[in-house]
Structure formats: C-alpha cells, structure tokens
Amino acid sequence: MRAIVGLFARSPFGPLLEHTERVHQTVELLPELFAAFTAARWDEVQAVYEKISHLEHKADALNLRVVRNIIVSWLATVPFAAAFSAAIYFALRALFL
C-alpha cells in the first residue's frame, strides 16, 4: 500500500507546469532578440541572450528535477534485483530475436 501512495505523493505536474512556464518566458524573448539582431544592436542582443540563457538554465534544472522525481517514484516501487533482471532479459531477448 505504501508503494502505491508513493507513486502519487510526488506529482511531476507542478514542476512540469513550472518548466513549461519557463520555456514560454524564454520563447517570448525571441522576437526581441531577432529585432535587436536585425537592427544590429549588439549590446541589446547580448543582454537578451543572457536573459534567455538564464531562463533556459532554470528550465533545465526544473526538467532534471521532474525526471529525477519520476525515476525515483517509479523505481522506488520496484526492487532493484527485479528491475535489473528484467532489463537483462529484455536486452538479451532483443539481441537474439
């Protein structure tokens, strides 16, 4: 029963929504970047690039947190030996079939 509760205890949807918002904020800066680029305003291009880079870094950190939560929540419910033997089984089956 505890394993089932553990699956739903850490929902990835909150961090996933936050990741989507960061990506959206990043994409919203692209018109500003392109406008500065086409007008050859290089200082502005650099400033917008730094904003985009900062937001992408935050989005990547959130994405990593989402992936880790999913992996931990799913693998924590399966004993390591069972997961490992299943992985070996499917790998060998793929090789010989």
PDB file of N, CA and C in Angstrom:
ATOM      1  N   MET A   1       0.821  -1.191   0.000  1.00  0.00           N
ATOM      2  CA  MET A   1       0.000   0.000   0.000  1.00  0.00           C
ATOM      3  C   MET A   1       0.865   1.254   0.000  1.00  0.00           C
ATOM      4  N   ARG A   2       1.944   1.198   0.752  1.00  0.00           N
ATOM      5  CA  ARG A   2       2.839   2.358   0.837  1.00  0.00           C
ATOM      6  C   ARG A   2       3.431   2.701  -0.528  1.00  0.00           C
ATOM      7  N   ALA A   3       3.726   1.662  -1.327  1.00  0.00           N
ATOM      8  CA  ALA A   3       4.293   1.886  -2.658  1.00  0.00           C
ATOM      9  C   ALA A   3       3.303   2.617  -3.564  1.00  0.00           C
ATOM     10  N   ILE A   4       2.045   2.281  -3.451  1.00  0.00           N
ATOM     11  CA  ILE A   4       1.023   2.944  -4.271  1.00  0.00           C
ATOM     12  C   ILE A   4       0.888   4.404  -3.868  1.00  0.00           C
ATOM     13  N   VAL A   5       0.898   4.677  -2.577  1.00  0.00           N
ATOM     14  CA  VAL A   5       0.820   6.061  -2.100  1.00  0.00           C
ATOM     15  C   VAL A   5       2.047   6.836  -2.564  1.00  0.00           C
ATOM     16  N   GLY A   6       3.199   6.178  -2.562  1.00  0.00           N
ATOM     17  CA  GLY A   6       4.437   6.828  -3.003  1.00  0.00           C
ATOM     18  C   GLY A   6       4.400   7.250  -4.461  1.00  0.00           C
ATOM     19  N   LEU A   7       3.658   6.523  -5.274  1.00  0.00           N
ATOM     20  CA  LEU A   7       3.545   6.896  -6.690  1.00  0.00           C
ATOM     21  C   LEU A   7       2.871   8.252  -6.863  1.00  0.00           C
ATOM     22  N   PHE A   8       1.921   8.538  -6.011  1.00  0.00           N
ATOM     23  CA  PHE A   8       1.150   9.761  -6.156  1.00  0.00           C
ATOM     24  C   PHE A   8       1.602  10.870  -5.214  1.00  0.00           C
ATOM     25  N   ALA A   9       2.512  10.563  -4.308  1.00  0.00           N
ATOM     26  CA  ALA A   9       2.951  11.555  -3.333  1.00  0.00           C
ATOM     27  C   ALA A   9       3.716  12.693  -3.986  1.00  0.00           C
ATOM     28  N   ARG A  10       4.561  12.375  -4.937  1.00  0.00           N
ATOM     29  CA  ARG A  10       5.354  13.397  -5.615  1.00  0.00           C
ATOM     30  C   ARG A  10       4.885  13.512  -7.058  1.00  0.00           C
ATOM     31  N   SER A  11       3.925  14.333  -7.271  1.00  0.00           N
ATOM     32  CA  SER A  11       3.411  14.507  -8.620  1.00  0.00           C
ATOM     33  C   SER A  11       4.373  15.352  -9.443  1.00  0.00           C
ATOM     34  N   PRO A  12       4.665  14.947 -10.677  1.00  0.00           N
ATOM     35  CA  PRO A  12       5.562  15.730 -11.513  1.00  0.00           C
ATOM     36  C   PRO A  12       4.865  16.918 -12.176  1.00  0.00           C
ATOM     37  N   PHE A  13       3.553  17.045 -12.003  1.00  0.00           N
ATOM     38  CA  PHE A  13       2.825  18.052 -12.745  1.00  0.00           C
ATOM     39  C   PHE A  13       3.120  19.479 -12.305  1.00  0.00           C
ATOM     40  N   GLY A  14       3.358  19.703 -11.021  1.00  0.00           N
ATOM     41  CA  GLY A  14       3.705  21.052 -10.546  1.00  0.00           C
ATOM     42  C   GLY A  14       5.012  21.539 -11.159  1.00  0.00           C
ATOM     43  N   PRO A  15       6.112  20.773 -10.980  1.00  0.00           N
ATOM     44  CA  PRO A  15       7.374  21.179 -11.602  1.00  0.00           C
ATOM     45  C   PRO A  15       7.311  21.181 -13.134  1.00  0.00           C
ATOM     46  N   LEU A  16       6.515  20.279 -13.717  1.00  0.00           N
ATOM     47  CA  LEU A  16       6.384  20.252 -15.176  1.00  0.00           C
ATOM     48  C   LEU A  16       5.693  21.511 -15.681  1.00  0.00           C
ATOM     49  N   LEU A  17       4.672  21.967 -14.968  1.00  0.00           N
ATOM     50  CA  LEU A  17       3.993  23.211 -15.328  1.00  0.00           C
ATOM     51  C   LEU A  17       4.937  24.396 -15.181  1.00  0.00           C
ATOM     52  N   GLU A  18       5.724  24.390 -14.116  1.00  0.00           N
ATOM     53  CA  GLU A  18       6.700  25.460 -13.908  1.00  0.00           C
ATOM     54  C   GLU A  18       7.750  25.456 -15.023  1.00  0.00           C
ATOM     55  N   HIS A  19       8.161  24.266 -15.452  1.00  0.00           N
ATOM     56  CA  HIS A  19       9.110  24.149 -16.569  1.00  0.00           C
ATOM     57  C   HIS A  19       8.504  24.731 -17.849  1.00  0.00           C
ATOM     58  N   THR A  20       7.246  24.408 -18.102  1.00  0.00           N
ATOM     59  CA  THR A  20       6.564  24.922 -19.291  1.00  0.00           C
ATOM     60  C   THR A  20       6.485  26.441 -19.259  1.00  0.00           C
ATOM     61  N   GLU A  21       6.234  27.015 -18.100  1.00  0.00           N
ATOM     62  CA  GLU A  21       6.178  28.474 -17.973  1.00  0.00           C
ATOM     63  C   GLU A  21       7.542  29.102 -18.251  1.00  0.00           C
ATOM     64  N   ARG A  22       8.613  28.483 -17.774  1.00  0.00           N
ATOM     65  CA  ARG A  22       9.971  28.998 -18.043  1.00  0.00           C
ATOM     66  C   ARG A  22      10.277  28.945 -19.531  1.00  0.00           C
ATOM     67  N   VAL A  23       9.902  27.853 -20.176  1.00  0.00           N
ATOM     68  CA  VAL A  23      10.132  27.731 -21.621  1.00  0.00           C
ATOM     69  C   VAL A  23       9.339  28.801 -22.365  1.00  0.00           C
ATOM     70  N   HIS A  24       8.104  29.027 -21.930  1.00  0.00           N
ATOM     71  CA  HIS A  24       7.274  30.062 -22.560  1.00  0.00           C
ATOM     72  C   HIS A  24       7.903  31.449 -22.397  1.00  0.00           C
ATOM     73  N   GLN A  25       8.412  31.733 -21.202  1.00  0.00           N
ATOM     74  CA  GLN A  25       9.095  33.013 -20.973  1.00  0.00           C
ATOM     75  C   GLN A  25      10.301  33.159 -21.901  1.00  0.00           C
ATOM     76  N   THR A  26      11.008  32.073 -22.115  1.00  0.00           N
ATOM     77  CA  THR A  26      12.175  32.089 -22.997  1.00  0.00           C
ATOM     78  C   THR A  26      11.764  32.376 -24.436  1.00  0.00           C
ATOM     79  N   VAL A  27      10.741  31.696 -24.895  1.00  0.00           N
ATOM     80  CA  VAL A  27      10.277  31.861 -26.274  1.00  0.00           C
ATOM     81  C   VAL A  27       9.741  33.274 -26.505  1.00  0.00           C
ATOM     82  N   GLU A  28       9.125  33.859 -25.485  1.00  0.00           N
ATOM     83  CA  GLU A  28       8.616  35.227 -25.623  1.00  0.00           C
ATOM     84  C   GLU A  28       9.729  36.245 -25.874  1.00  0.00           C
ATOM     85  N   LEU A  29      10.949  35.930 -25.505  1.00  0.00           N
ATOM     86  CA  LEU A  29      12.085  36.845 -25.722  1.00  0.00           C
ATOM     87  C   LEU A  29      12.656  36.768 -27.136  1.00  0.00           C
ATOM     88  N   LEU A  30      12.278  35.761 -27.898  1.00  0.00           N
ATOM     89  CA  LEU A  30      12.857  35.601 -29.238  1.00  0.00           C
ATOM     90  C   LEU A  30      12.559  36.763 -30.187  1.00  0.00           C
ATOM     91  N   PRO A  31      11.315  37.294 -30.248  1.00  0.00           N
ATOM     92  CA  PRO A  31      11.099  38.446 -31.134  1.00  0.00           C
ATOM     93  C   PRO A  31      11.988  39.638 -30.784  1.00  0.00           C
ATOM     94  N   GLU A  32      12.175  39.856 -29.481  1.00  0.00           N
ATOM     95  CA  GLU A  32      13.054  40.944 -29.037  1.00  0.00           C
ATOM     96  C   GLU A  32      14.497  40.682 -29.482  1.00  0.00           C
ATOM     97  N   LEU A  33      14.931  39.436 -29.383  1.00  0.00           N
ATOM     98  CA  LEU A  33      16.281  39.072 -29.825  1.00  0.00           C
ATOM     99  C   LEU A  33      16.445  39.276 -31.323  1.00  0.00           C
ATOM    100  N   PHE A  34      15.469  38.806 -32.113  1.00  0.00           N
ATOM    101  CA  PHE A  34      15.552  38.945 -33.568  1.00  0.00           C
ATOM    102  C   PHE A  34      15.493  40.405 -34.008  1.00  0.00           C
ATOM    103  N   ALA A  35      14.681  41.204 -33.328  1.00  0.00           N
ATOM    104  CA  ALA A  35      14.588  42.631 -33.668  1.00  0.00           C
ATOM    105  C   ALA A  35      15.912  43.332 -33.405  1.00  0.00           C
ATOM    106  N   ALA A  36      16.518  43.031 -32.284  1.00  0.00           N
ATOM    107  CA  ALA A  36      17.811  43.638 -31.972  1.00  0.00           C
ATOM    108  C   ALA A  36      18.885  43.153 -32.945  1.00  0.00           C
ATOM    109  N   PHE A  37      18.821  41.893 -33.319  1.00  0.00           N
ATOM    110  CA  PHE A  37      19.803  41.338 -34.257  1.00  0.00           C
ATOM    111  C   PHE A  37      19.694  41.985 -35.633  1.00  0.00           C
ATOM    112  N   THR A  38      18.462  42.102 -36.144  1.00  0.00           N
ATOM    113  CA  THR A  38      18.294  42.674 -37.484  1.00  0.00           C
ATOM    114  C   THR A  38      18.624  44.157 -37.513  1.00  0.00           C
ATOM    115  N   ALA A  39      18.504  44.839 -36.360  1.00  0.00           N
ATOM    116  CA  ALA A  39      18.855  46.253 -36.288  1.00  0.00           C
ATOM    117  C   ALA A  39      20.326  46.465 -35.916  1.00  0.00           C
ATOM    118  N   ALA A  40      21.054  45.366 -35.761  1.00  0.00           N
ATOM    119  CA  ALA A  40      22.487  45.405 -35.423  1.00  0.00           C
ATOM    120  C   ALA A  40      22.752  46.134 -34.105  1.00  0.00           C
ATOM    121  N   ARG A  41      21.847  45.944 -33.138  1.00  0.00           N
ATOM    122  CA  ARG A  41      22.055  46.495 -31.793  1.00  0.00           C
ATOM    123  C   ARG A  41      22.683  45.392 -30.946  1.00  0.00           C
ATOM    124  N   TRP A  42      23.993  45.276 -31.042  1.00  0.00           N
ATOM    125  CA  TRP A  42      24.706  44.128 -30.492  1.00  0.00           C
ATOM    126  C   TRP A  42      24.699  44.088 -28.970  1.00  0.00           C
ATOM    127  N   ASP A  43      24.695  45.248 -28.327  1.00  0.00           N
ATOM    128  CA  ASP A  43      24.618  45.256 -26.861  1.00  0.00           C
ATOM    129  C   ASP A  43      23.273  44.697 -26.391  1.00  0.00           C
ATOM    130  N   GLU A  44      22.217  45.059 -27.111  1.00  0.00           N
ATOM    131  CA  GLU A  44      20.885  44.555 -26.777  1.00  0.00           C
ATOM    132  C   GLU A  44      20.781  43.054 -27.070  1.00  0.00           C
ATOM    133  N   VAL A  45      21.402  42.623 -28.171  1.00  0.00           N
ATOM    134  CA  VAL A  45      21.423  41.191 -28.487  1.00  0.00           C
ATOM    135  C   VAL A  45      22.084  40.423 -27.345  1.00  0.00           C
ATOM    136  N   GLN A  46      23.209  40.932 -26.867  1.00  0.00           N
ATOM    137  CA  GLN A  46      23.916  40.275 -25.773  1.00  0.00           C
ATOM    138  C   GLN A  46      23.066  40.227 -24.500  1.00  0.00           C
ATOM    139  N   ALA A  47      22.379  41.324 -24.203  1.00  0.00           N
ATOM    140  CA  ALA A  47      21.549  41.381 -22.996  1.00  0.00           C
ATOM    141  C   ALA A  47      20.380  40.390 -23.075  1.00  0.00           C
ATOM    142  N   VAL A  48      19.730  40.338 -24.228  1.00  0.00           N
ATOM    143  CA  VAL A  48      18.604  39.418 -24.390  1.00  0.00           C
ATOM    144  C   VAL A  48      19.105  37.972 -24.377  1.00  0.00           C
ATOM    145  N   TYR A  49      20.253  37.743 -24.997  1.00  0.00           N
ATOM    146  CA  TYR A  49      20.841  36.407 -24.980  1.00  0.00           C
ATOM    147  C   TYR A  49      21.099  35.941 -23.545  1.00  0.00           C
ATOM    148  N   GLU A  50      21.600  36.829 -22.711  1.00  0.00           N
ATOM    149  CA  GLU A  50      21.874  36.468 -21.319  1.00  0.00           C
ATOM    150  C   GLU A  50      20.588  36.158 -20.559  1.00  0.00           C
ATOM    151  N   LYS A  51      19.509  36.906 -20.844  1.00  0.00           N
ATOM    152  CA  LYS A  51      18.212  36.610 -20.221  1.00  0.00           C
ATOM    153  C   LYS A  51      17.726  35.219 -20.648  1.00  0.00           C
ATOM    154  N   ILE A  52      17.832  34.954 -21.958  1.00  0.00           N
ATOM    155  CA  ILE A  52      17.400  33.660 -22.485  1.00  0.00           C
ATOM    156  C   ILE A  52      18.226  32.531 -21.878  1.00  0.00           C
ATOM    157  N   SER A  53      19.519  32.726 -21.805  1.00  0.00           N
ATOM    158  CA  SER A  53      20.393  31.704 -21.240  1.00  0.00           C
ATOM    159  C   SER A  53      20.040  31.425 -19.781  1.00  0.00           C
ATOM    160  N   HIS A  54      19.762  32.473 -19.025  1.00  0.00           N
ATOM    161  CA  HIS A  54      19.396  32.318 -17.614  1.00  0.00           C
ATOM    162  C   HIS A  54      18.084  31.532 -17.476  1.00  0.00           C
ATOM    163  N   LEU A  55      17.085  31.895 -18.291  1.00  0.00           N
ATOM    164  CA  LEU A  55      15.801  31.199 -18.231  1.00  0.00           C
ATOM    165  C   LEU A  55      15.931  29.743 -18.677  1.00  0.00           C
ATOM    166  N   GLU A  56      16.748  29.494 -19.702  1.00  0.00           N
ATOM    167  CA  GLU A  56      16.961  28.119 -20.154  1.00  0.00           C
ATOM    168  C   GLU A  56      17.635  27.284 -19.067  1.00  0.00           C
ATOM    169  N   HIS A  57      18.573  27.889 -18.364  1.00  0.00           N
ATOM    170  CA  HIS A  57      19.243  27.174 -17.280  1.00  0.00           C
ATOM    171  C   HIS A  57      18.241  26.791 -16.190  1.00  0.00           C
ATOM    172  N   LYS A  58      17.347  27.720 -15.838  1.00  0.00           N
ATOM    173  CA  LYS A  58      16.312  27.422 -14.839  1.00  0.00           C
ATOM    174  C   LYS A  58      15.373  26.326 -15.342  1.00  0.00           C
ATOM    175  N   ALA A  59      15.004  26.390 -16.625  1.00  0.00           N
ATOM    176  CA  ALA A  59      14.121  25.369 -17.202  1.00  0.00           C
ATOM    177  C   ALA A  59      14.803  24.009 -17.200  1.00  0.00           C
ATOM    178  N   ASP A  60      16.088  23.967 -17.518  1.00  0.00           N
ATOM    179  CA  ASP A  60      16.820  22.702 -17.498  1.00  0.00           C
ATOM    180  C   ASP A  60      16.881  22.115 -16.092  1.00  0.00           C
ATOM    181  N   ALA A  61      17.085  22.959 -15.099  1.00  0.00           N
ATOM    182  CA  ALA A  61      17.122  22.490 -13.709  1.00  0.00           C
ATOM    183  C   ALA A  61      15.764  21.914 -13.302  1.00  0.00           C
ATOM    184  N   LEU A  62      14.687  22.568 -13.712  1.00  0.00           N
ATOM    185  CA  LEU A  62      13.348  22.057 -13.414  1.00  0.00           C
ATOM    186  C   LEU A  62      13.098  20.734 -14.131  1.00  0.00           C
ATOM    187  N   ASN A  63      13.540  20.645 -15.382  1.00  0.00           N
ATOM    188  CA  ASN A  63      13.368  19.420 -16.146  1.00  0.00           C
ATOM    189  C   ASN A  63      14.104  18.265 -15.477  1.00  0.00           C
ATOM    190  N   LEU A  64      15.301  18.515 -15.008  1.00  0.00           N
ATOM    191  CA  LEU A  64      16.065  17.488 -14.319  1.00  0.00           C
ATOM    192  C   LEU A  64      15.344  17.040 -13.053  1.00  0.00           C
ATOM    193  N   ARG A  65      14.750  17.995 -12.341  1.00  0.00           N
ATOM    194  CA  ARG A  65      14.002  17.657 -11.123  1.00  0.00           C
ATOM    195  C   ARG A  65      12.788  16.788 -11.454  1.00  0.00           C
ATOM    196  N   VAL A  66      12.095  17.102 -12.540  1.00  0.00           N
ATOM    197  CA  VAL A  66      10.937  16.310 -12.959  1.00  0.00           C
ATOM    198  C   VAL A  66      11.372  14.889 -13.295  1.00  0.00           C
ATOM    199  N   VAL A  67      12.424  14.766 -14.084  1.00  0.00           N
ATOM    200  CA  VAL A  67      12.899  13.443 -14.489  1.00  0.00           C
ATOM    201  C   VAL A  67      13.337  12.637 -13.270  1.00  0.00           C
ATOM    202  N   ARG A  68      14.072  13.255 -12.369  1.00  0.00           N
ATOM    203  CA  ARG A  68      14.516  12.543 -11.167  1.00  0.00           C
ATOM    204  C   ARG A  68      13.337  12.087 -10.322  1.00  0.00           C
ATOM    205  N   ASN A  69      12.338  12.946 -10.160  1.00  0.00           N
ATOM    206  CA  ASN A  69      11.162  12.565  -9.367  1.00  0.00           C
ATOM    207  C   ASN A  69      10.438  11.385  -9.999  1.00  0.00           C
ATOM    208  N   ILE A  70      10.324  11.388 -11.309  1.00  0.00           N
ATOM    209  CA  ILE A  70       9.649  10.281 -11.994  1.00  0.00           C
ATOM    210  C   ILE A  70      10.453   8.999 -11.827  1.00  0.00           C
ATOM    211  N   ILE A  71      11.746   9.080 -12.043  1.00  0.00           N
ATOM    212  CA  ILE A  71      12.581   7.887 -11.912  1.00  0.00           C
ATOM    213  C   ILE A  71      12.537   7.356 -10.490  1.00  0.00           C
ATOM    214  N   VAL A  72      12.703   8.229  -9.513  1.00  0.00           N
ATOM    215  CA  VAL A  72      12.704   7.789  -8.120  1.00  0.00           C
ATOM    216  C   VAL A  72      11.348   7.205  -7.738  1.00  0.00           C
ATOM    217  N   SER A  73      10.275   7.859  -8.138  1.00  0.00           N
ATOM    218  CA  SER A  73       8.954   7.366  -7.737  1.00  0.00           C
ATOM    219  C   SER A  73       8.634   6.024  -8.381  1.00  0.00           C
ATOM    220  N   TRP A  74       9.071   5.805  -9.609  1.00  0.00           N
ATOM    221  CA  TRP A  74       8.778   4.530 -10.264  1.00  0.00           C
ATOM    222  C   TRP A  74       9.739   3.439  -9.834  1.00  0.00           C
ATOM    223  N   LEU A  75      11.014   3.761  -9.714  1.00  0.00           N
ATOM    224  CA  LEU A  75      11.984   2.736  -9.353  1.00  0.00           C
ATOM    225  C   LEU A  75      11.935   2.389  -7.875  1.00  0.00           C
ATOM    226  N   ALA A  76      11.471   3.297  -7.051  1.00  0.00           N
ATOM    227  CA  ALA A  76      11.393   3.015  -5.619  1.00  0.00           C
ATOM    228  C   ALA A  76      10.358   1.935  -5.334  1.00  0.00           C
ATOM    229  N   THR A  77       9.411   1.746  -6.223  1.00  0.00           N
ATOM    230  CA  THR A  77       8.370   0.744  -6.010  1.00  0.00           C
ATOM    231  C   THR A  77       8.783  -0.630  -6.508  1.00  0.00           C
ATOM    232  N   VAL A  78       9.888  -0.711  -7.254  1.00  0.00           N
ATOM    233  CA  VAL A  78      10.342  -1.975  -7.821  1.00  0.00           C
ATOM    234  C   VAL A  78      11.677  -2.333  -7.184  1.00  0.00           C
ATOM    235  N   PRO A  79      11.807  -3.525  -6.653  1.00  0.00           N
ATOM    236  CA  PRO A  79      13.108  -3.919  -6.116  1.00  0.00           C
ATOM    237  C   PRO A  79      14.182  -3.890  -7.198  1.00  0.00           C
ATOM    238  N   PHE A  80      15.377  -3.478  -6.819  1.00  0.00           N
ATOM    239  CA  PHE A  80      16.457  -3.315  -7.789  1.00  0.00           C
ATOM    240  C   PHE A  80      16.744  -4.616  -8.532  1.00  0.00           C
ATOM    241  N   ALA A  81      16.791  -5.721  -7.833  1.00  0.00           N
ATOM    242  CA  ALA A  81      17.109  -7.005  -8.471  1.00  0.00           C
ATOM    243  C   ALA A  81      16.084  -7.349  -9.546  1.00  0.00           C
ATOM    244  N   ALA A  82      14.821  -7.083  -9.276  1.00  0.00           N
ATOM    245  CA  ALA A  82      13.779  -7.375 -10.257  1.00  0.00           C
ATOM    246  C   ALA A  82      13.921  -6.477 -11.477  1.00  0.00           C
ATOM    247  N   ALA A  83      14.191  -5.208 -11.246  1.00  0.00           N
ATOM    248  CA  ALA A  83      14.353  -4.280 -12.372  1.00  0.00           C
ATOM    249  C   ALA A  83      15.579  -4.654 -13.198  1.00  0.00           C
ATOM    250  N   PHE A  84      16.669  -5.023 -12.531  1.00  0.00           N
ATOM    251  CA  PHE A  84      17.897  -5.374 -13.232  1.00  0.00           C
ATOM    252  C   PHE A  84      17.713  -6.654 -14.035  1.00  0.00           C
ATOM    253  N   SER A  85      17.097  -7.658 -13.444  1.00  0.00           N
ATOM    254  CA  SER A  85      16.907  -8.918 -14.167  1.00  0.00           C
ATOM    255  C   SER A  85      15.949  -8.728 -15.344  1.00  0.00           C
ATOM    256  N   ALA A  86      14.950  -7.884 -15.188  1.00  0.00           N
ATOM    257  CA  ALA A  86      14.046  -7.607 -16.301  1.00  0.00           C
ATOM    258  C   ALA A  86      14.776  -6.881 -17.425  1.00  0.00           C
ATOM    259  N   ALA A  87      15.647  -5.951 -17.073  1.00  0.00           N
ATOM    260  CA  ALA A  87      16.414  -5.232 -18.090  1.00  0.00           C
ATOM    261  C   ALA A  87      17.331  -6.177 -18.841  1.00  0.00           C
ATOM    262  N   ILE A  88      17.995  -7.084 -18.132  1.00  0.00           N
ATOM    263  CA  ILE A  88      18.867  -8.073 -18.772  1.00  0.00           C
ATOM    264  C   ILE A  88      18.056  -8.981 -19.682  1.00  0.00           C
ATOM    265  N   TYR A  89      16.903  -9.424 -19.209  1.00  0.00           N
ATOM    266  CA  TYR A  89      16.043 -10.301 -20.003  1.00  0.00           C
ATOM    267  C   TYR A  89      15.661  -9.645 -21.322  1.00  0.00           C
ATOM    268  N   PHE A  90      15.194  -8.398 -21.274  1.00  0.00           N
ATOM    269  CA  PHE A  90      14.755  -7.733 -22.489  1.00  0.00           C
ATOM    270  C   PHE A  90      15.931  -7.399 -23.410  1.00  0.00           C
ATOM    271  N   ALA A  91      17.081  -7.101 -22.844  1.00  0.00           N
ATOM    272  CA  ALA A  91      18.260  -6.827 -23.663  1.00  0.00           C
ATOM    273  C   ALA A  91      18.700  -8.086 -24.397  1.00  0.00           C
ATOM    274  N   LEU A  92      18.734  -9.209 -23.709  1.00  0.00           N
ATOM    275  CA  LEU A  92      19.127 -10.467 -24.358  1.00  0.00           C
ATOM    276  C   LEU A  92      18.085 -10.901 -25.377  1.00  0.00           C
ATOM    277  N   ARG A  93      16.839 -10.709 -25.056  1.00  0.00           N
ATOM    278  CA  ARG A  93      15.773 -11.070 -25.993  1.00  0.00           C
ATOM    279  C   ARG A  93      15.876 -10.250 -27.282  1.00  0.00           C
ATOM    280  N   ALA A  94      16.196  -8.958 -27.133  1.00  0.00           N
ATOM    281  CA  ALA A  94      16.354  -8.102 -28.320  1.00  0.00           C
ATOM    282  C   ALA A  94      17.545  -8.536 -29.156  1.00  0.00           C
ATOM    283  N   LEU A  95      18.598  -9.010 -28.518  1.00  0.00           N
ATOM    284  CA  LEU A  95      19.787  -9.443 -29.246  1.00  0.00           C
ATOM    285  C   LEU A  95      19.563 -10.718 -30.034  1.00  0.00           C
ATOM    286  N   PHE A  96      18.792 -11.647 -29.475  1.00  0.00           N
ATOM    287  CA  PHE A  96      18.684 -12.969 -30.072  1.00  0.00           C
ATOM    288  C   PHE A  96      17.387 -13.222 -30.801  1.00  0.00           C
ATOM    289  N   LEU A  97      16.503 -12.253 -30.872  1.00  0.00           N
ATOM    290  CA  LEU A  97      15.251 -12.453 -31.617  1.00  0.00           C
ATOM    291  C   LEU A  97      15.190 -11.595 -32.839  1.00  0.00           C
TER     292      LEU A  97
END
